[in-house]
PDB file of C-alpha atoms in Angstrom:
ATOM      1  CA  UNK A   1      38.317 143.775  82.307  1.00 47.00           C
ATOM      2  CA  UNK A   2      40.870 146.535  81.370  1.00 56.00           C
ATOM      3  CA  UNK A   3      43.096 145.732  83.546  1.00 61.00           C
ATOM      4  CA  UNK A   4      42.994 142.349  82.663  1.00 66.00           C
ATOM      5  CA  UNK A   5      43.209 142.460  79.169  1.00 68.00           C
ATOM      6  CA  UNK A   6      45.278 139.537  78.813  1.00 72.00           C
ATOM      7  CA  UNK A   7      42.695 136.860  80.172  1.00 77.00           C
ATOM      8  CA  UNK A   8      41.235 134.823  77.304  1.00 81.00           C
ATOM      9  CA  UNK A   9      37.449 135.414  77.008  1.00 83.00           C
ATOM     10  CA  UNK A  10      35.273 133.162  79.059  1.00 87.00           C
ATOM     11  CA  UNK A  11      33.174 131.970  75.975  1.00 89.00           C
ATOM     12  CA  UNK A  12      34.911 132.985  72.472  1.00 90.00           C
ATOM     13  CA  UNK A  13      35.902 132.035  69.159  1.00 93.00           C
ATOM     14  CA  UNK A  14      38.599 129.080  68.624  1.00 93.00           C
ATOM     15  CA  UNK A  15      40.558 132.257  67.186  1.00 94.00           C
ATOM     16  CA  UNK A  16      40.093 134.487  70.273  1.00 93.00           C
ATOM     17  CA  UNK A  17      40.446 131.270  72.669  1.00 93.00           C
ATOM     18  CA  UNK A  18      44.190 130.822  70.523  1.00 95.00           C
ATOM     19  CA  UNK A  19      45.094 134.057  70.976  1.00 94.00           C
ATOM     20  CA  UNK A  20      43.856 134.960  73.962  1.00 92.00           C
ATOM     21  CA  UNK A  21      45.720 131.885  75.603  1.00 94.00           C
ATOM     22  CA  UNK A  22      49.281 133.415  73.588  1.00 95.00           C
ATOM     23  CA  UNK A  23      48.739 136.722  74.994  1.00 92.00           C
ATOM     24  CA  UNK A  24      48.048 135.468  78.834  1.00 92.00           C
ATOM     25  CA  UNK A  25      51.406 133.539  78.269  1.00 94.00           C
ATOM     26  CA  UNK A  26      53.331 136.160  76.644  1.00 95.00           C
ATOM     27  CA  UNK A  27      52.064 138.676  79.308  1.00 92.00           C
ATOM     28  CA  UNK A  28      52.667 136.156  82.092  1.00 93.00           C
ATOM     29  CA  UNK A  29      56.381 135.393  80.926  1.00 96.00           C
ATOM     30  CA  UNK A  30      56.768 139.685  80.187  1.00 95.00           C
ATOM     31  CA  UNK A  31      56.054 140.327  84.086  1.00 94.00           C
ATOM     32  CA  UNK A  32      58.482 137.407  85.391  1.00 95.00           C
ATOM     33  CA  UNK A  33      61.144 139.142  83.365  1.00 96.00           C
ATOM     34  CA  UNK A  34      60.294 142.429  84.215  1.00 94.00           C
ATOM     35  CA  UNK A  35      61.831 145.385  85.783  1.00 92.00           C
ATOM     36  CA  UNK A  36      65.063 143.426  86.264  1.00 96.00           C
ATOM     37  CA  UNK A  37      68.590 145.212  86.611  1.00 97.00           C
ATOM     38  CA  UNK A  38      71.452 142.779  84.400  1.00 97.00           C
ATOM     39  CA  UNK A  39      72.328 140.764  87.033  1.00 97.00           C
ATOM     40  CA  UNK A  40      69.364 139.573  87.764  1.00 97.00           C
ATOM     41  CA  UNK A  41      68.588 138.991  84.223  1.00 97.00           C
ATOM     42  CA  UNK A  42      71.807 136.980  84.047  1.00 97.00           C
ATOM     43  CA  UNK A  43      71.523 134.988  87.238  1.00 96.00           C
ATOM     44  CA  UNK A  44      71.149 131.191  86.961  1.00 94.00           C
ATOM     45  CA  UNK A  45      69.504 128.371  89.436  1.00 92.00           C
ATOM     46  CA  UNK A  46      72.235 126.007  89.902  1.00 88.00           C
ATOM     47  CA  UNK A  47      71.400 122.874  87.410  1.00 85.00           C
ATOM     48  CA  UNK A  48      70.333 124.802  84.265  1.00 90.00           C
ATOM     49  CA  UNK A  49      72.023 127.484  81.867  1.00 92.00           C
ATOM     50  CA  UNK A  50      69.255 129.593  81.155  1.00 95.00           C
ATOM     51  CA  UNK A  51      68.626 133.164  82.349  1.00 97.00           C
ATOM     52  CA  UNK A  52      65.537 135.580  82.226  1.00 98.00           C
ATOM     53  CA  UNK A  53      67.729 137.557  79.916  1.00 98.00           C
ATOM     54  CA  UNK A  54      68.679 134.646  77.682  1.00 97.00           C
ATOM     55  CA  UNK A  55      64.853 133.781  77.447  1.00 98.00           C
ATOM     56  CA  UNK A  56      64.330 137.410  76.710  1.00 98.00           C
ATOM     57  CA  UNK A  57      66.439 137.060  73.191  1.00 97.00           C
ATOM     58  CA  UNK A  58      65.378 133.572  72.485  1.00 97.00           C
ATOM     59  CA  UNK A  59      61.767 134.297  72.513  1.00 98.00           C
ATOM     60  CA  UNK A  60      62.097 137.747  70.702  1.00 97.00           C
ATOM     61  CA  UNK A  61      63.825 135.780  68.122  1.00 97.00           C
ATOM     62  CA  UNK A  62      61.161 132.995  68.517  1.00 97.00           C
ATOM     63  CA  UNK A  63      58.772 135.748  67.645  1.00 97.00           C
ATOM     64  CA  UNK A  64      60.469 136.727  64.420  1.00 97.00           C
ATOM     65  CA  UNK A  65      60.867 133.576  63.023  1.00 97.00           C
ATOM     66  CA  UNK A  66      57.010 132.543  63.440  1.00 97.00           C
ATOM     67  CA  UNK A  67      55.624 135.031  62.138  1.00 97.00           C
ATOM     68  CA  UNK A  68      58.190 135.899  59.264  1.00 95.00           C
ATOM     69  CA  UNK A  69      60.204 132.951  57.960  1.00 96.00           C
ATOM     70  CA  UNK A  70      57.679 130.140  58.786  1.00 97.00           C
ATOM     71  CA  UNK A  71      54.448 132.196  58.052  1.00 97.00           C
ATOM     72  CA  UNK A  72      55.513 133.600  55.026  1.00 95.00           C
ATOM     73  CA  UNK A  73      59.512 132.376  53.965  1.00 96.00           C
ATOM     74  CA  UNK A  74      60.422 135.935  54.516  1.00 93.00           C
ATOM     75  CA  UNK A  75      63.786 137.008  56.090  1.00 93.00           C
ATOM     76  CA  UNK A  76      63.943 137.310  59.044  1.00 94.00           C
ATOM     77  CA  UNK A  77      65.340 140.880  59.302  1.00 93.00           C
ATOM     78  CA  UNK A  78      66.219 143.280  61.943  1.00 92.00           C
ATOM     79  CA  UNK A  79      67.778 143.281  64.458  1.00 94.00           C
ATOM     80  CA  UNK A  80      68.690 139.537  63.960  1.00 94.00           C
ATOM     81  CA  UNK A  81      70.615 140.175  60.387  1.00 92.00           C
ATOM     82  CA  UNK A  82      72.900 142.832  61.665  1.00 92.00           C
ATOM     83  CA  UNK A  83      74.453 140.319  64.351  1.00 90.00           C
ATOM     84  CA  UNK A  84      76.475 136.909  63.973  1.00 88.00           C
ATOM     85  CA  UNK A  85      73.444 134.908  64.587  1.00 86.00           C
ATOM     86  CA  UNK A  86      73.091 132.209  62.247  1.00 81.00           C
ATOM     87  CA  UNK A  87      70.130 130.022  63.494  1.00 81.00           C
ATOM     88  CA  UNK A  88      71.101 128.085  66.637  1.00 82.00           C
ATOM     89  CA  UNK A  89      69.477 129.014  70.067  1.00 81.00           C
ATOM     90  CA  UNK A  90      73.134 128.658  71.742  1.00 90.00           C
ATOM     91  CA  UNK A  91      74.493 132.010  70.751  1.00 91.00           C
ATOM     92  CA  UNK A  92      70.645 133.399  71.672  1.00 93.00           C
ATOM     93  CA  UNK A  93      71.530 132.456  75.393  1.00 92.00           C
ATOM     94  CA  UNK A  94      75.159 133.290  75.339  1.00 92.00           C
ATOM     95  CA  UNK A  95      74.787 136.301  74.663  1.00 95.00           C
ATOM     96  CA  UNK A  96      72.438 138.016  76.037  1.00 96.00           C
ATOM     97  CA  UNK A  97      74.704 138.844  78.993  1.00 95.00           C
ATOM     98  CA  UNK A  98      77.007 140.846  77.120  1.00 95.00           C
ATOM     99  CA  UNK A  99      73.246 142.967  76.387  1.00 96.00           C
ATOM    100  CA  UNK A 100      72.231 145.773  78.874  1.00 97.00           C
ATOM    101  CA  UNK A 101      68.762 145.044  80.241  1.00 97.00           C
ATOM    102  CA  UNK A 102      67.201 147.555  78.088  1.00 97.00           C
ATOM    103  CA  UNK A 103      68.279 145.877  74.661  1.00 97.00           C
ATOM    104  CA  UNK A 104      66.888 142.370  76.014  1.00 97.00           C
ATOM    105  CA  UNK A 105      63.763 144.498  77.081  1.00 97.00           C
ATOM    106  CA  UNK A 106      63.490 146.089  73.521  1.00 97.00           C
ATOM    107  CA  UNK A 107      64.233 142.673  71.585  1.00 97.00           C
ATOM    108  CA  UNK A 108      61.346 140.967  73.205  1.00 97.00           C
ATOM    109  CA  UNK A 109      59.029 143.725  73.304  1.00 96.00           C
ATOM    110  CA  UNK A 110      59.698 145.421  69.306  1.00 97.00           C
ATOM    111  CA  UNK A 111      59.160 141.228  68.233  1.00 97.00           C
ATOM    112  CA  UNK A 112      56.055 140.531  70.272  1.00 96.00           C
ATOM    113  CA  UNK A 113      54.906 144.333  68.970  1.00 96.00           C
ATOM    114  CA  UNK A 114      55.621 143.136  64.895  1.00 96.00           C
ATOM    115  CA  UNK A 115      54.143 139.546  65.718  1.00 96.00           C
ATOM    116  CA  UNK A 116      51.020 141.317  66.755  1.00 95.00           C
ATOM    117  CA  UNK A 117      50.677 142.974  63.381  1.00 96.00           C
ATOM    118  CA  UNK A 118      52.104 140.604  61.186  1.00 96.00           C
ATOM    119  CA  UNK A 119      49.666 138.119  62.504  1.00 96.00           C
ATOM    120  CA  UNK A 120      46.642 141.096  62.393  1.00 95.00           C
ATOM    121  CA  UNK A 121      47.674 140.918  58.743  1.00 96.00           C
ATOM    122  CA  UNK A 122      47.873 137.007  58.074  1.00 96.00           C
ATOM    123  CA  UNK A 123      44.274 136.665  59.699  1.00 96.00           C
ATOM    124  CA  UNK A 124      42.851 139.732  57.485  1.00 95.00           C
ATOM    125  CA  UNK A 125      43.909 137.974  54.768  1.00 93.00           C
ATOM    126  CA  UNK A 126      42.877 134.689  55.768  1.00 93.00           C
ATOM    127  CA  UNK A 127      41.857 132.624  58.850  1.00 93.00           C
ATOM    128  CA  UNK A 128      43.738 129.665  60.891  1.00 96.00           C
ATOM    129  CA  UNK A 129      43.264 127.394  57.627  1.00 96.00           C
ATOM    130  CA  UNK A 130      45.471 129.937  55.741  1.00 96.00           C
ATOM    131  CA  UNK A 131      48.825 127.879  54.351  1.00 96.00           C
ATOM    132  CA  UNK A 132      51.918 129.074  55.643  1.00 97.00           C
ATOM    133  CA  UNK A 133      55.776 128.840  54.503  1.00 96.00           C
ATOM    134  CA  UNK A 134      56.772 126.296  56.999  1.00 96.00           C
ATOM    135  CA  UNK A 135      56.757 122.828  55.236  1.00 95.00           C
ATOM    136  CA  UNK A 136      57.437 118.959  56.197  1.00 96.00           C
ATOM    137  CA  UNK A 137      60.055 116.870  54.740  1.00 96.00           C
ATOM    138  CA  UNK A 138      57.154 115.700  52.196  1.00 97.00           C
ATOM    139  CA  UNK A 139      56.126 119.011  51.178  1.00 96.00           C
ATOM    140  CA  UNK A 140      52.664 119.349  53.190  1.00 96.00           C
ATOM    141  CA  UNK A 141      52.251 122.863  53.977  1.00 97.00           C
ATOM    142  CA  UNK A 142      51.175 123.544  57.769  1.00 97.00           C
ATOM    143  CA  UNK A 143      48.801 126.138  58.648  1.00 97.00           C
ATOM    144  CA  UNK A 144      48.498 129.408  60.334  1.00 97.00           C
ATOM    145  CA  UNK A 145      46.436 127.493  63.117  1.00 97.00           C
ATOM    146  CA  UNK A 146      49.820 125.287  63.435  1.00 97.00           C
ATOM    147  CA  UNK A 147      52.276 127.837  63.892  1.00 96.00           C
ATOM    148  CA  UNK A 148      50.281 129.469  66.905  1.00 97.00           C
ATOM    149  CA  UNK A 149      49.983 126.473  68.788  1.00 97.00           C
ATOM    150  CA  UNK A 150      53.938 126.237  68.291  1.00 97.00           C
ATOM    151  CA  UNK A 151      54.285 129.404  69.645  1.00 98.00           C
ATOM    152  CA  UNK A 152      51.688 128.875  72.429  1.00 97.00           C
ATOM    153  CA  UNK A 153      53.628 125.771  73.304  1.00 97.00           C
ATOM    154  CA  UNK A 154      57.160 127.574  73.376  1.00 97.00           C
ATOM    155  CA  UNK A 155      55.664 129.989  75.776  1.00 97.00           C
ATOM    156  CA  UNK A 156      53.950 127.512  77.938  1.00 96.00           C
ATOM    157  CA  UNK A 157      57.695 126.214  78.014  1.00 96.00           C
ATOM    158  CA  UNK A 158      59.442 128.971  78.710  1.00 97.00           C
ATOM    159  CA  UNK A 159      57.460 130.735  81.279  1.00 96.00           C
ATOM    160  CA  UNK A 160      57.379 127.897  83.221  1.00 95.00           C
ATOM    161  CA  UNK A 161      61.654 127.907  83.270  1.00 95.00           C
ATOM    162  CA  UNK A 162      60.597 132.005  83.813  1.00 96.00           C
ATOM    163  CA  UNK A 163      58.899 131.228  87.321  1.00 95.00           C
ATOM    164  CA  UNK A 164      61.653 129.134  88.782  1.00 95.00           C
ATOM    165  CA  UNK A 165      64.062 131.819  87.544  1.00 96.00           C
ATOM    166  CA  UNK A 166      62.571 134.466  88.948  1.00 97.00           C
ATOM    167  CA  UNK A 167      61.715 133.508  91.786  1.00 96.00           C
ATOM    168  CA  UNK A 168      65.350 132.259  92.560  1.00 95.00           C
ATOM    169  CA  UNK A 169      66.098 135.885  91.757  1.00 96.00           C
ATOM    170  CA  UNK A 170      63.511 137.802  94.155  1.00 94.00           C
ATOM    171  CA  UNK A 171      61.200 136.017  95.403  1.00 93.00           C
ATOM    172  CA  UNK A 172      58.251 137.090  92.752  1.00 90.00           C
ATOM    173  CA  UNK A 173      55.605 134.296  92.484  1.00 90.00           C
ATOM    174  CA  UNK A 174      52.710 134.060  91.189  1.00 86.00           C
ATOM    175  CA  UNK A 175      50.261 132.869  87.560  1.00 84.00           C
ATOM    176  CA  UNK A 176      49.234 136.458  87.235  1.00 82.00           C
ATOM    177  CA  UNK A 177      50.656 139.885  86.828  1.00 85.00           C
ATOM    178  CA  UNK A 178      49.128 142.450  89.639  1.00 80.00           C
ATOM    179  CA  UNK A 179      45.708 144.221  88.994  1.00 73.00           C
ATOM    180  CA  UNK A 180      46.586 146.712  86.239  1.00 70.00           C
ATOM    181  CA  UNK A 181      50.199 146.130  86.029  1.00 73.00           C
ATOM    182  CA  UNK A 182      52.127 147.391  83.054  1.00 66.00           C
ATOM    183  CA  UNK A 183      55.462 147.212  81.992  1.00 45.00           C
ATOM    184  CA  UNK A 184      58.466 149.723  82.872  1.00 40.00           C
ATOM    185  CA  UNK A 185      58.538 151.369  79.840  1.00 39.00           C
ATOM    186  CA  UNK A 186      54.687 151.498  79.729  1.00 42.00           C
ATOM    187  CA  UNK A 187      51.509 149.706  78.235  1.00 41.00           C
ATOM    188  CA  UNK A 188      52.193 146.335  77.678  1.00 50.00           C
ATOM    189  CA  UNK A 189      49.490 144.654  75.563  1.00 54.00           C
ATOM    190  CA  UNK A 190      47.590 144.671  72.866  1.00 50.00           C
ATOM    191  CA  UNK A 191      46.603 148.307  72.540  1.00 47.00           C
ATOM    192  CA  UNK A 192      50.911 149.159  72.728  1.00 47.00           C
TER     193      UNK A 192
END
């Protein structure tokens, strides 16, 4: 099972079924964005905006904000604070063209690496139940358990947009990464 690290056990936990099923997804959308020169990561399928790179950057920031400001009301910090992002997903997908491949590489892969330990940290501390930051108009707190599903559900989104893309890029198709595939600038998963 090594090389297929990101599967979700057969029969586990609610916690290992959750994660599990966001680490199949993030792993799924890393290899339809992978190994990609900046064209490619720019190019477009003629009725939508989006680009592999653009979903690069908007998930990296995705990332941050989960399991920073909504977890725990932090900043969001680095390397989001240095630029003139203020919030909005537009300038997210704008720009990641004026990026080089390796920057949109590094965004997504430094986030999902911090995510992994700031949520390593929340559930040491405290299980799905755990309150979090994020809060409804009426105050009710949501819980850790509620934020992962969000973020399960933006990559179920966005890796679906991810296979159309790439595919209009190259061809690639497919649910899975290969048998022991890793990213270009080596391990990608758990164990980084």
């Amino acid at each position: 099972m090594d090389d297929y690290w990101w599967e979700p056990p057969m029969a586990g936990t609610e916690l290992e079924h959750l994660v599990g099923a966001l680490e199949r997804l993030r792993t799924t959308f890393r290899w339809k964005a992978d190994d990609l020169d900046a064209a490619a990561l720019s190019a477009r399928i003629a009725s939508s905006e989006l680009t592999l790179g653009g979903l690069l950057k908007h998930l990296a920031a995705v990332e941050d904000i989960q399991f920073t400001v909504k977890l725990r009301g932090g900043r969001i910090g680095e390397p989001w604070e240095s630029t003139p992002w203020r919030g909005g997903n537009d300038w997210l997908f704008s720009t990641a063209a004026d990026d080089t491949p390796e920057q949109l590489y590094a965004y997504w892969d430094d986030a999902v690496r911090r995510s992994r330990d700031r949520l390593g940290a929340a559930l040491t501390a405290g299980g799905l139940d755990q309150r979090v930051d994020l809060a409804a108009l009426d105050g009710t707190h949501a819980n850790l358990r509620r934020i992962m599903f969000d973020l399960v559900e933006e990559y179920g989104r966005h890796t679906g947009h991810a296979d159309l893309l790439r595919e209009a890029v190259d061809g690639r198709v497919g649910e899975d990464p290969p048998d022991g595939w890793r990213a270009v600038s080596g391990r990608f998963g758990p164990s980084d």
